[in-house]
Amino acid sequence: MAQTPPPFNPSHMTEAPRGSGANKTCLVLAIVVVGFCAVASVVGFFFFRGMWTEIGSTAGCMSSFELHQKALLAYAEEHKGRLPAAATWQTDTEKYYARLRQKFEKEEMPSDWLPPAAGEVAECKWKGQTTGVAFNIALSKAVVAEIKDPTKTPLVFEVPTAKLNQSLKYEELNAHEAPKLFMNKRDWIVYYIEGNKDPFESSSSSKRSFRVTIDDALENEPPAEPKTK
């Protein structure tokens, strides 16, 4: 006799694992999040590295102007109040500049923040642009005490070219053509006989208290060690 098949019982059927679609979705999301974090880390690394480089460039550049200003005035102190000749101003003030830069080195500043070494071309590196330091040719061999308005007489200033012993007639440059800092506009850097023009606040000038002074550039050379017989 033919046997009657047992009644259909759906509970005996193998069920597909629940939540497999949800697990795949979580896996995809996890991959996306990890990928996003990796990309963000790389972007952040290059962003902050670029920002650090730009900060260092700005610090080194501003320090260079400061040191040249002090070195020139120190030279005048030891040469009857007279500034050097325009054609050799950087070479003539090299020893004073070197002493001042040594002060910065002793403060253990990051190497990227240090100004150019003595004897090197005075230049500033900006994104896609190099600028230089120029001595005001009108002050060649001038007596500092005879300068009528030292707070408004440019001594060294920023120009679009860079070379050793660069001296030019001072002319106010268009602020819109100055290199940008963090994509923000600034003015060209100008250091007067006394004080400096703030490049980050257009048409402003101020006196600043610096970490180095003219006296730092006038330090006596250390006595030579006695030769042993």
PDB file of C-alpha atoms in Angstrom:
ATOM      1  CA  MET A   1       0.000   0.000   0.000  1.00  0.00           C
ATOM      2  CA  ALA A   2       1.113   3.456  -0.698  1.00  0.00           C
ATOM      3  CA  GLN A   3       2.024   5.326   2.418  1.00  0.00           C
ATOM      4  CA  THR A   4       0.564   8.701   3.065  1.00  0.00           C
ATOM      5  CA  PRO A   5       3.358  11.298   3.363  1.00  0.00           C
ATOM      6  CA  PRO A   6       3.593  13.019   6.700  1.00  0.00           C
ATOM      7  CA  PRO A   7       1.954  16.389   6.994  1.00  0.00           C
ATOM      8  CA  PHE A   8       4.076  19.356   5.812  1.00  0.00           C
ATOM      9  CA  ASN A   9       5.911  20.936   8.721  1.00  0.00           C
ATOM     10  CA  PRO A  10       7.733  24.153   7.744  1.00  0.00           C
ATOM     11  CA  SER A  11       9.661  24.192  11.040  1.00  0.00           C
ATOM     12  CA  HIS A  12      11.837  21.338   9.757  1.00  0.00           C
ATOM     13  CA  MET A  13      13.155  23.458   6.848  1.00  0.00           C
ATOM     14  CA  THR A  14      16.615  25.037   7.137  1.00  0.00           C
ATOM     15  CA  GLU A  15      16.269  28.771   7.568  1.00  0.00           C
ATOM     16  CA  ALA A  16      18.699  31.223   5.990  1.00  0.00           C
ATOM     17  CA  PRO A  17      20.892  32.917   8.595  1.00  0.00           C
ATOM     18  CA  ARG A  18      19.270  36.059   9.760  1.00  0.00           C
ATOM     19  CA  GLY A  19      21.087  39.347   9.694  1.00  0.00           C
ATOM     20  CA  SER A  20      23.537  38.433   6.897  1.00  0.00           C
ATOM     21  CA  GLY A  21      22.482  41.559   4.962  1.00  0.00           C
ATOM     22  CA  ALA A  22      22.973  43.716   8.044  1.00  0.00           C
ATOM     23  CA  ASN A  23      26.427  42.240   8.614  1.00  0.00           C
ATOM     24  CA  LYS A  24      27.461  43.086   5.074  1.00  0.00           C
ATOM     25  CA  THR A  25      26.199  46.617   5.522  1.00  0.00           C
ATOM     26  CA  CYS A  26      28.198  47.008   8.750  1.00  0.00           C
ATOM     27  CA  LEU A  27      31.292  45.645   7.026  1.00  0.00           C
ATOM     28  CA  VAL A  28      30.945  48.116   4.167  1.00  0.00           C
ATOM     29  CA  LEU A  29      30.412  50.978   6.610  1.00  0.00           C
ATOM     30  CA  ALA A  30      33.469  49.909   8.592  1.00  0.00           C
ATOM     31  CA  ILE A  31      35.591  49.871   5.438  1.00  0.00           C
ATOM     32  CA  VAL A  32      34.291  53.322   4.468  1.00  0.00           C
ATOM     33  CA  VAL A  33      35.021  54.745   7.939  1.00  0.00           C
ATOM     34  CA  VAL A  34      38.529  53.270   8.030  1.00  0.00           C
ATOM     35  CA  GLY A  35      39.205  54.550   4.529  1.00  0.00           C
ATOM     36  CA  PHE A  36      37.918  58.006   5.440  1.00  0.00           C
ATOM     37  CA  CYS A  37      40.107  58.119   8.554  1.00  0.00           C
ATOM     38  CA  ALA A  38      43.152  57.057   6.548  1.00  0.00           C
ATOM     39  CA  VAL A  39      42.549  59.735   3.923  1.00  0.00           C
ATOM     40  CA  ALA A  40      41.876  62.341   6.628  1.00  0.00           C
ATOM     41  CA  SER A  41      45.119  61.392   8.371  1.00  0.00           C
ATOM     42  CA  VAL A  42      47.136  61.776   5.184  1.00  0.00           C
ATOM     43  CA  VAL A  43      45.457  65.077   4.312  1.00  0.00           C
ATOM     44  CA  GLY A  44      45.922  66.300   7.899  1.00  0.00           C
ATOM     45  CA  PHE A  45      49.588  65.302   7.871  1.00  0.00           C
ATOM     46  CA  PHE A  46      50.350  67.254   4.705  1.00  0.00           C
ATOM     47  CA  PHE A  47      48.209  70.182   5.857  1.00  0.00           C
ATOM     48  CA  PHE A  48      49.953  70.549   9.199  1.00  0.00           C
ATOM     49  CA  ARG A  49      53.355  69.919   7.662  1.00  0.00           C
ATOM     50  CA  GLY A  50      52.666  72.667   5.138  1.00  0.00           C
ATOM     51  CA  MET A  51      51.449  74.958   7.900  1.00  0.00           C
ATOM     52  CA  TRP A  52      54.546  74.222  10.006  1.00  0.00           C
ATOM     53  CA  THR A  53      56.786  74.948   7.010  1.00  0.00           C
ATOM     54  CA  GLU A  54      55.020  78.234   6.364  1.00  0.00           C
ATOM     55  CA  ILE A  55      55.267  79.261  10.018  1.00  0.00           C
ATOM     56  CA  GLY A  56      58.960  78.396  10.044  1.00  0.00           C
ATOM     57  CA  SER A  57      59.561  80.331   6.840  1.00  0.00           C
ATOM     58  CA  THR A  58      57.814  83.384   8.270  1.00  0.00           C
ATOM     59  CA  ALA A  59      59.755  83.206  11.541  1.00  0.00           C
ATOM     60  CA  GLY A  60      63.088  82.793   9.768  1.00  0.00           C
ATOM     61  CA  CYS A  61      62.296  85.599   7.355  1.00  0.00           C
ATOM     62  CA  MET A  62      61.263  88.104  10.031  1.00  0.00           C
ATOM     63  CA  SER A  63      64.300  87.132  12.108  1.00  0.00           C
ATOM     64  CA  SER A  64      66.572  87.776   9.139  1.00  0.00           C
ATOM     65  CA  PHE A  65      65.342  91.372   8.815  1.00  0.00           C
ATOM     66  CA  GLU A  66      65.681  91.885  12.553  1.00  0.00           C
ATOM     67  CA  LEU A  67      69.246  90.582  12.600  1.00  0.00           C
ATOM     68  CA  HIS A  68      70.306  92.667   9.602  1.00  0.00           C
ATOM     69  CA  GLN A  69      68.834  95.785  11.178  1.00  0.00           C
ATOM     70  CA  LYS A  70      70.674  95.199  14.464  1.00  0.00           C
ATOM     71  CA  ALA A  71      73.905  94.209  12.684  1.00  0.00           C
ATOM     72  CA  LEU A  72      73.897  97.426  10.649  1.00  0.00           C
ATOM     73  CA  LEU A  73      73.373  99.562  13.739  1.00  0.00           C
ATOM     74  CA  ALA A  74      76.068  97.616  15.600  1.00  0.00           C
ATOM     75  CA  TYR A  75      78.460  98.294  12.733  1.00  0.00           C
ATOM     76  CA  ALA A  76      77.698 102.011  13.059  1.00  0.00           C
ATOM     77  CA  GLU A  77      78.434 101.825  16.792  1.00  0.00           C
ATOM     78  CA  GLU A  78      81.971 100.697  16.043  1.00  0.00           C
ATOM     79  CA  HIS A  79      82.529 102.996  13.052  1.00  0.00           C
ATOM     80  CA  LYS A  80      81.918 106.465  14.491  1.00  0.00           C
ATOM     81  CA  GLY A  81      78.157 106.218  14.011  1.00  0.00           C
ATOM     82  CA  ARG A  82      78.422 105.652  10.263  1.00  0.00           C
ATOM     83  CA  LEU A  83      76.613 102.885   8.356  1.00  0.00           C
ATOM     84  CA  PRO A  84      78.550 100.724   5.854  1.00  0.00           C
ATOM     85  CA  ALA A  85      78.777 101.326   2.121  1.00  0.00           C
ATOM     86  CA  ALA A  86      75.752 100.067   0.222  1.00  0.00           C
ATOM     87  CA  ALA A  87      77.854  97.914  -2.122  1.00  0.00           C
ATOM     88  CA  THR A  88      79.275  95.797   0.719  1.00  0.00           C
ATOM     89  CA  TRP A  89      76.805  96.254   3.568  1.00  0.00           C
ATOM     90  CA  GLN A  90      76.088  92.570   4.156  1.00  0.00           C
ATOM     91  CA  THR A  91      79.745  91.538   3.964  1.00  0.00           C
ATOM     92  CA  ASP A  92      80.797  94.386   6.263  1.00  0.00           C
ATOM     93  CA  THR A  93      78.229  93.434   8.932  1.00  0.00           C
ATOM     94  CA  GLU A  94      78.762  89.680   8.717  1.00  0.00           C
ATOM     95  CA  LYS A  95      80.466  89.269  12.094  1.00  0.00           C
ATOM     96  CA  TYR A  96      77.717  91.214  13.894  1.00  0.00           C
ATOM     97  CA  TYR A  97      75.004  89.208  12.149  1.00  0.00           C
ATOM     98  CA  ALA A  98      76.779  85.955  13.070  1.00  0.00           C
ATOM     99  CA  ARG A  99      76.813  86.877  16.770  1.00  0.00           C
ATOM    100  CA  LEU A 100      73.109  87.701  16.720  1.00  0.00           C
ATOM    101  CA  ARG A 101      72.196  84.500  14.921  1.00  0.00           C
ATOM    102  CA  GLN A 102      74.183  82.581  17.502  1.00  0.00           C
ATOM    103  CA  LYS A 103      71.773  83.920  20.120  1.00  0.00           C
ATOM    104  CA  PHE A 104      68.893  82.328  18.232  1.00  0.00           C
ATOM    105  CA  GLU A 105      70.755  79.025  17.988  1.00  0.00           C
ATOM    106  CA  LYS A 106      71.339  78.998  21.747  1.00  0.00           C
ATOM    107  CA  GLU A 107      67.597  79.253  22.284  1.00  0.00           C
ATOM    108  CA  GLU A 108      67.320  75.865  20.538  1.00  0.00           C
ATOM    109  CA  MET A 109      64.864  77.136  17.973  1.00  0.00           C
ATOM    110  CA  PRO A 110      63.808  74.616  15.281  1.00  0.00           C
ATOM    111  CA  SER A 111      66.283  74.703  12.410  1.00  0.00           C
ATOM    112  CA  ASP A 112      63.466  75.602  10.008  1.00  0.00           C
ATOM    113  CA  TRP A 113      62.836  78.762  12.042  1.00  0.00           C
ATOM    114  CA  LEU A 114      66.410  80.062  11.901  1.00  0.00           C
ATOM    115  CA  PRO A 115      67.329  82.910   9.542  1.00  0.00           C
ATOM    116  CA  PRO A 116      69.973  82.347   6.828  1.00  0.00           C
ATOM    117  CA  ALA A 117      73.518  81.960   8.126  1.00  0.00           C
ATOM    118  CA  ALA A 118      76.029  84.799   7.985  1.00  0.00           C
ATOM    119  CA  GLY A 119      77.456  85.189   4.494  1.00  0.00           C
ATOM    120  CA  GLU A 120      74.481  83.559   2.811  1.00  0.00           C
ATOM    121  CA  VAL A 121      72.067  85.341   0.497  1.00  0.00           C
ATOM    122  CA  ALA A 122      69.391  87.029   2.580  1.00  0.00           C
ATOM    123  CA  GLU A 123      66.224  85.483   1.212  1.00  0.00           C
ATOM    124  CA  CYS A 124      62.764  84.414   2.306  1.00  0.00           C
ATOM    125  CA  LYS A 125      60.956  81.357   0.951  1.00  0.00           C
ATOM    126  CA  TRP A 126      57.221  81.592   0.414  1.00  0.00           C
ATOM    127  CA  LYS A 127      54.881  79.316  -1.493  1.00  0.00           C
ATOM    128  CA  GLY A 128      56.039  79.611  -5.079  1.00  0.00           C
ATOM    129  CA  GLN A 129      57.916  82.839  -4.421  1.00  0.00           C
ATOM    130  CA  THR A 130      61.326  83.941  -3.121  1.00  0.00           C
ATOM    131  CA  THR A 131      61.927  87.431  -1.788  1.00  0.00           C
ATOM    132  CA  GLY A 132      65.065  89.122  -0.532  1.00  0.00           C
ATOM    133  CA  VAL A 133      66.422  91.725   1.855  1.00  0.00           C
ATOM    134  CA  ALA A 134      67.677  95.044   0.463  1.00  0.00           C
ATOM    135  CA  PHE A 135      69.618  97.823   2.180  1.00  0.00           C
ATOM    136  CA  ASN A 136      68.385 101.371   1.592  1.00  0.00           C
ATOM    137  CA  ILE A 137      70.996 102.730  -0.820  1.00  0.00           C
ATOM    138  CA  ALA A 138      70.217 106.292   0.292  1.00  0.00           C
ATOM    139  CA  LEU A 139      71.785 105.427   3.669  1.00  0.00           C
ATOM    140  CA  SER A 140      75.130 104.322   2.255  1.00  0.00           C
ATOM    141  CA  LYS A 141      77.798 105.560   4.722  1.00  0.00           C
ATOM    142  CA  ALA A 142      75.182 107.751   6.416  1.00  0.00           C
ATOM    143  CA  VAL A 143      75.674 108.903  10.012  1.00  0.00           C
ATOM    144  CA  VAL A 144      72.824 107.467  12.081  1.00  0.00           C
ATOM    145  CA  ALA A 145      72.657 110.451  14.448  1.00  0.00           C
ATOM    146  CA  GLU A 146      72.063 112.772  11.493  1.00  0.00           C
ATOM    147  CA  ILE A 147      69.013 110.891  10.196  1.00  0.00           C
ATOM    148  CA  LYS A 148      66.051 113.175  10.858  1.00  0.00           C
ATOM    149  CA  ASP A 149      63.252 110.666  11.428  1.00  0.00           C
ATOM    150  CA  PRO A 150      64.678 107.245  12.363  1.00  0.00           C
ATOM    151  CA  THR A 151      61.219 105.794  13.060  1.00  0.00           C
ATOM    152  CA  LYS A 152      60.146 106.373   9.446  1.00  0.00           C
ATOM    153  CA  THR A 153      63.416 105.910   7.572  1.00  0.00           C
ATOM    154  CA  PRO A 154      63.663 102.403   6.049  1.00  0.00           C
ATOM    155  CA  LEU A 155      66.960 100.665   6.750  1.00  0.00           C
ATOM    156  CA  VAL A 156      66.303  97.206   5.259  1.00  0.00           C
ATOM    157  CA  PHE A 157      63.217  96.116   3.366  1.00  0.00           C
ATOM    158  CA  GLU A 158      61.715  93.188   1.473  1.00  0.00           C
ATOM    159  CA  VAL A 159      61.976  93.084  -2.323  1.00  0.00           C
ATOM    160  CA  PRO A 160      60.998  90.516  -5.006  1.00  0.00           C
ATOM    161  CA  THR A 161      64.659  89.619  -5.713  1.00  0.00           C
ATOM    162  CA  ALA A 162      67.371  88.038  -3.571  1.00  0.00           C
ATOM    163  CA  LYS A 163      71.140  88.394  -3.845  1.00  0.00           C
ATOM    164  CA  LEU A 164      74.175  89.136  -1.674  1.00  0.00           C
ATOM    165  CA  ASN A 165      74.781  92.773  -0.686  1.00  0.00           C
ATOM    166  CA  GLN A 166      71.581  93.867  -2.382  1.00  0.00           C
ATOM    167  CA  SER A 167      70.979  97.609  -2.078  1.00  0.00           C
ATOM    168  CA  LEU A 168      68.172  99.569  -3.730  1.00  0.00           C
ATOM    169  CA  LYS A 169      66.341 102.835  -3.545  1.00  0.00           C
ATOM    170  CA  TYR A 170      63.410 102.371  -1.209  1.00  0.00           C
ATOM    171  CA  GLU A 171      60.030 102.516  -2.896  1.00  0.00           C
ATOM    172  CA  GLU A 172      56.763 101.457  -1.312  1.00  0.00           C
ATOM    173  CA  LEU A 173      55.597  98.331  -3.129  1.00  0.00           C
ATOM    174  CA  ASN A 174      52.023  97.351  -3.865  1.00  0.00           C
ATOM    175  CA  ALA A 175      50.731  95.349  -0.885  1.00  0.00           C
ATOM    176  CA  HIS A 176      48.568  93.220  -3.201  1.00  0.00           C
ATOM    177  CA  GLU A 177      51.748  91.835  -4.792  1.00  0.00           C
ATOM    178  CA  ALA A 178      53.326  90.741  -1.490  1.00  0.00           C
ATOM    179  CA  PRO A 179      53.537  86.984  -0.840  1.00  0.00           C
ATOM    180  CA  LYS A 180      50.529  85.663   1.052  1.00  0.00           C
ATOM    181  CA  LEU A 181      50.707  84.039   4.459  1.00  0.00           C
ATOM    182  CA  PHE A 182      48.257  81.142   4.923  1.00  0.00           C
ATOM    183  CA  MET A 183      46.405  82.498   1.887  1.00  0.00           C
ATOM    184  CA  ASN A 184      45.935  85.798   3.742  1.00  0.00           C
ATOM    185  CA  LYS A 185      47.120  89.125   2.421  1.00  0.00           C
ATOM    186  CA  ARG A 186      50.005  90.923   4.066  1.00  0.00           C
ATOM    187  CA  ASP A 187      52.233  93.889   3.319  1.00  0.00           C
ATOM    188  CA  TRP A 188      55.912  93.957   2.373  1.00  0.00           C
ATOM    189  CA  ILE A 189      58.313  93.779   5.331  1.00  0.00           C
ATOM    190  CA  VAL A 190      60.072  97.028   6.214  1.00  0.00           C
ATOM    191  CA  TYR A 191      62.516  97.616   9.076  1.00  0.00           C
ATOM    192  CA  TYR A 192      63.275 101.224   9.903  1.00  0.00           C
ATOM    193  CA  ILE A 193      66.289 102.626  11.718  1.00  0.00           C
ATOM    194  CA  GLU A 194      64.087 102.283  14.803  1.00  0.00           C
ATOM    195  CA  GLY A 195      61.220  99.827  14.808  1.00  0.00           C
ATOM    196  CA  ASN A 196      59.502  98.028  11.965  1.00  0.00           C
ATOM    197  CA  LYS A 197      56.400  98.172   9.836  1.00  0.00           C
ATOM    198  CA  ASP A 198      53.929  95.461  10.769  1.00  0.00           C
ATOM    199  CA  PRO A 199      53.379  93.488   7.541  1.00  0.00           C
ATOM    200  CA  PHE A 200      50.220  91.891   8.892  1.00  0.00           C
ATOM    201  CA  GLU A 201      48.406  95.172   9.532  1.00  0.00           C
ATOM    202  CA  SER A 202      48.541  97.314   6.448  1.00  0.00           C
ATOM    203  CA  SER A 203      49.672 100.932   6.847  1.00  0.00           C
ATOM    204  CA  SER A 204      50.748 100.410  10.460  1.00  0.00           C
ATOM    205  CA  SER A 205      54.120 100.812  12.107  1.00  0.00           C
ATOM    206  CA  SER A 206      55.296  99.912  15.555  1.00  0.00           C
ATOM    207  CA  LYS A 207      58.263  99.510  17.817  1.00  0.00           C
ATOM    208  CA  ARG A 208      58.941  96.038  19.108  1.00  0.00           C
ATOM    209  CA  SER A 209      60.998  94.616  21.915  1.00  0.00           C
ATOM    210  CA  PHE A 210      63.215  91.972  20.351  1.00  0.00           C
ATOM    211  CA  ARG A 211      65.046  89.108  21.940  1.00  0.00           C
ATOM    212  CA  VAL A 212      68.306  90.364  20.474  1.00  0.00           C
ATOM    213  CA  THR A 213      69.812  93.813  20.860  1.00  0.00           C
ATOM    214  CA  ILE A 214      72.608  95.837  19.332  1.00  0.00           C
ATOM    215  CA  ASP A 215      74.690  95.017  22.400  1.00  0.00           C
ATOM    216  CA  ASP A 216      74.409  91.317  21.564  1.00  0.00           C
ATOM    217  CA  ALA A 217      76.124  92.053  18.258  1.00  0.00           C
ATOM    218  CA  LEU A 218      78.878  94.035  20.012  1.00  0.00           C
ATOM    219  CA  GLU A 219      80.022  91.264  22.327  1.00  0.00           C
ATOM    220  CA  ASN A 220      83.767  91.065  22.633  1.00  0.00           C
ATOM    221  CA  GLU A 221      85.466  88.138  21.024  1.00  0.00           C
ATOM    222  CA  PRO A 222      86.398  85.432  23.577  1.00  0.00           C
ATOM    223  CA  PRO A 223      90.070  85.617  24.590  1.00  0.00           C
ATOM    224  CA  ALA A 224      92.300  83.259  22.680  1.00  0.00           C
ATOM    225  CA  GLU A 225      93.509  80.244  24.644  1.00  0.00           C
ATOM    226  CA  PRO A 226      97.188  80.380  25.541  1.00  0.00           C
ATOM    227  CA  LYS A 227      99.339  78.211  23.342  1.00  0.00           C
ATOM    228  CA  THR A 228     100.980  75.300  25.074  1.00  0.00           C
ATOM    229  CA  LYS A 229     104.745  75.126  24.769  1.00  0.00           C
TER     230      LYS A 229
END
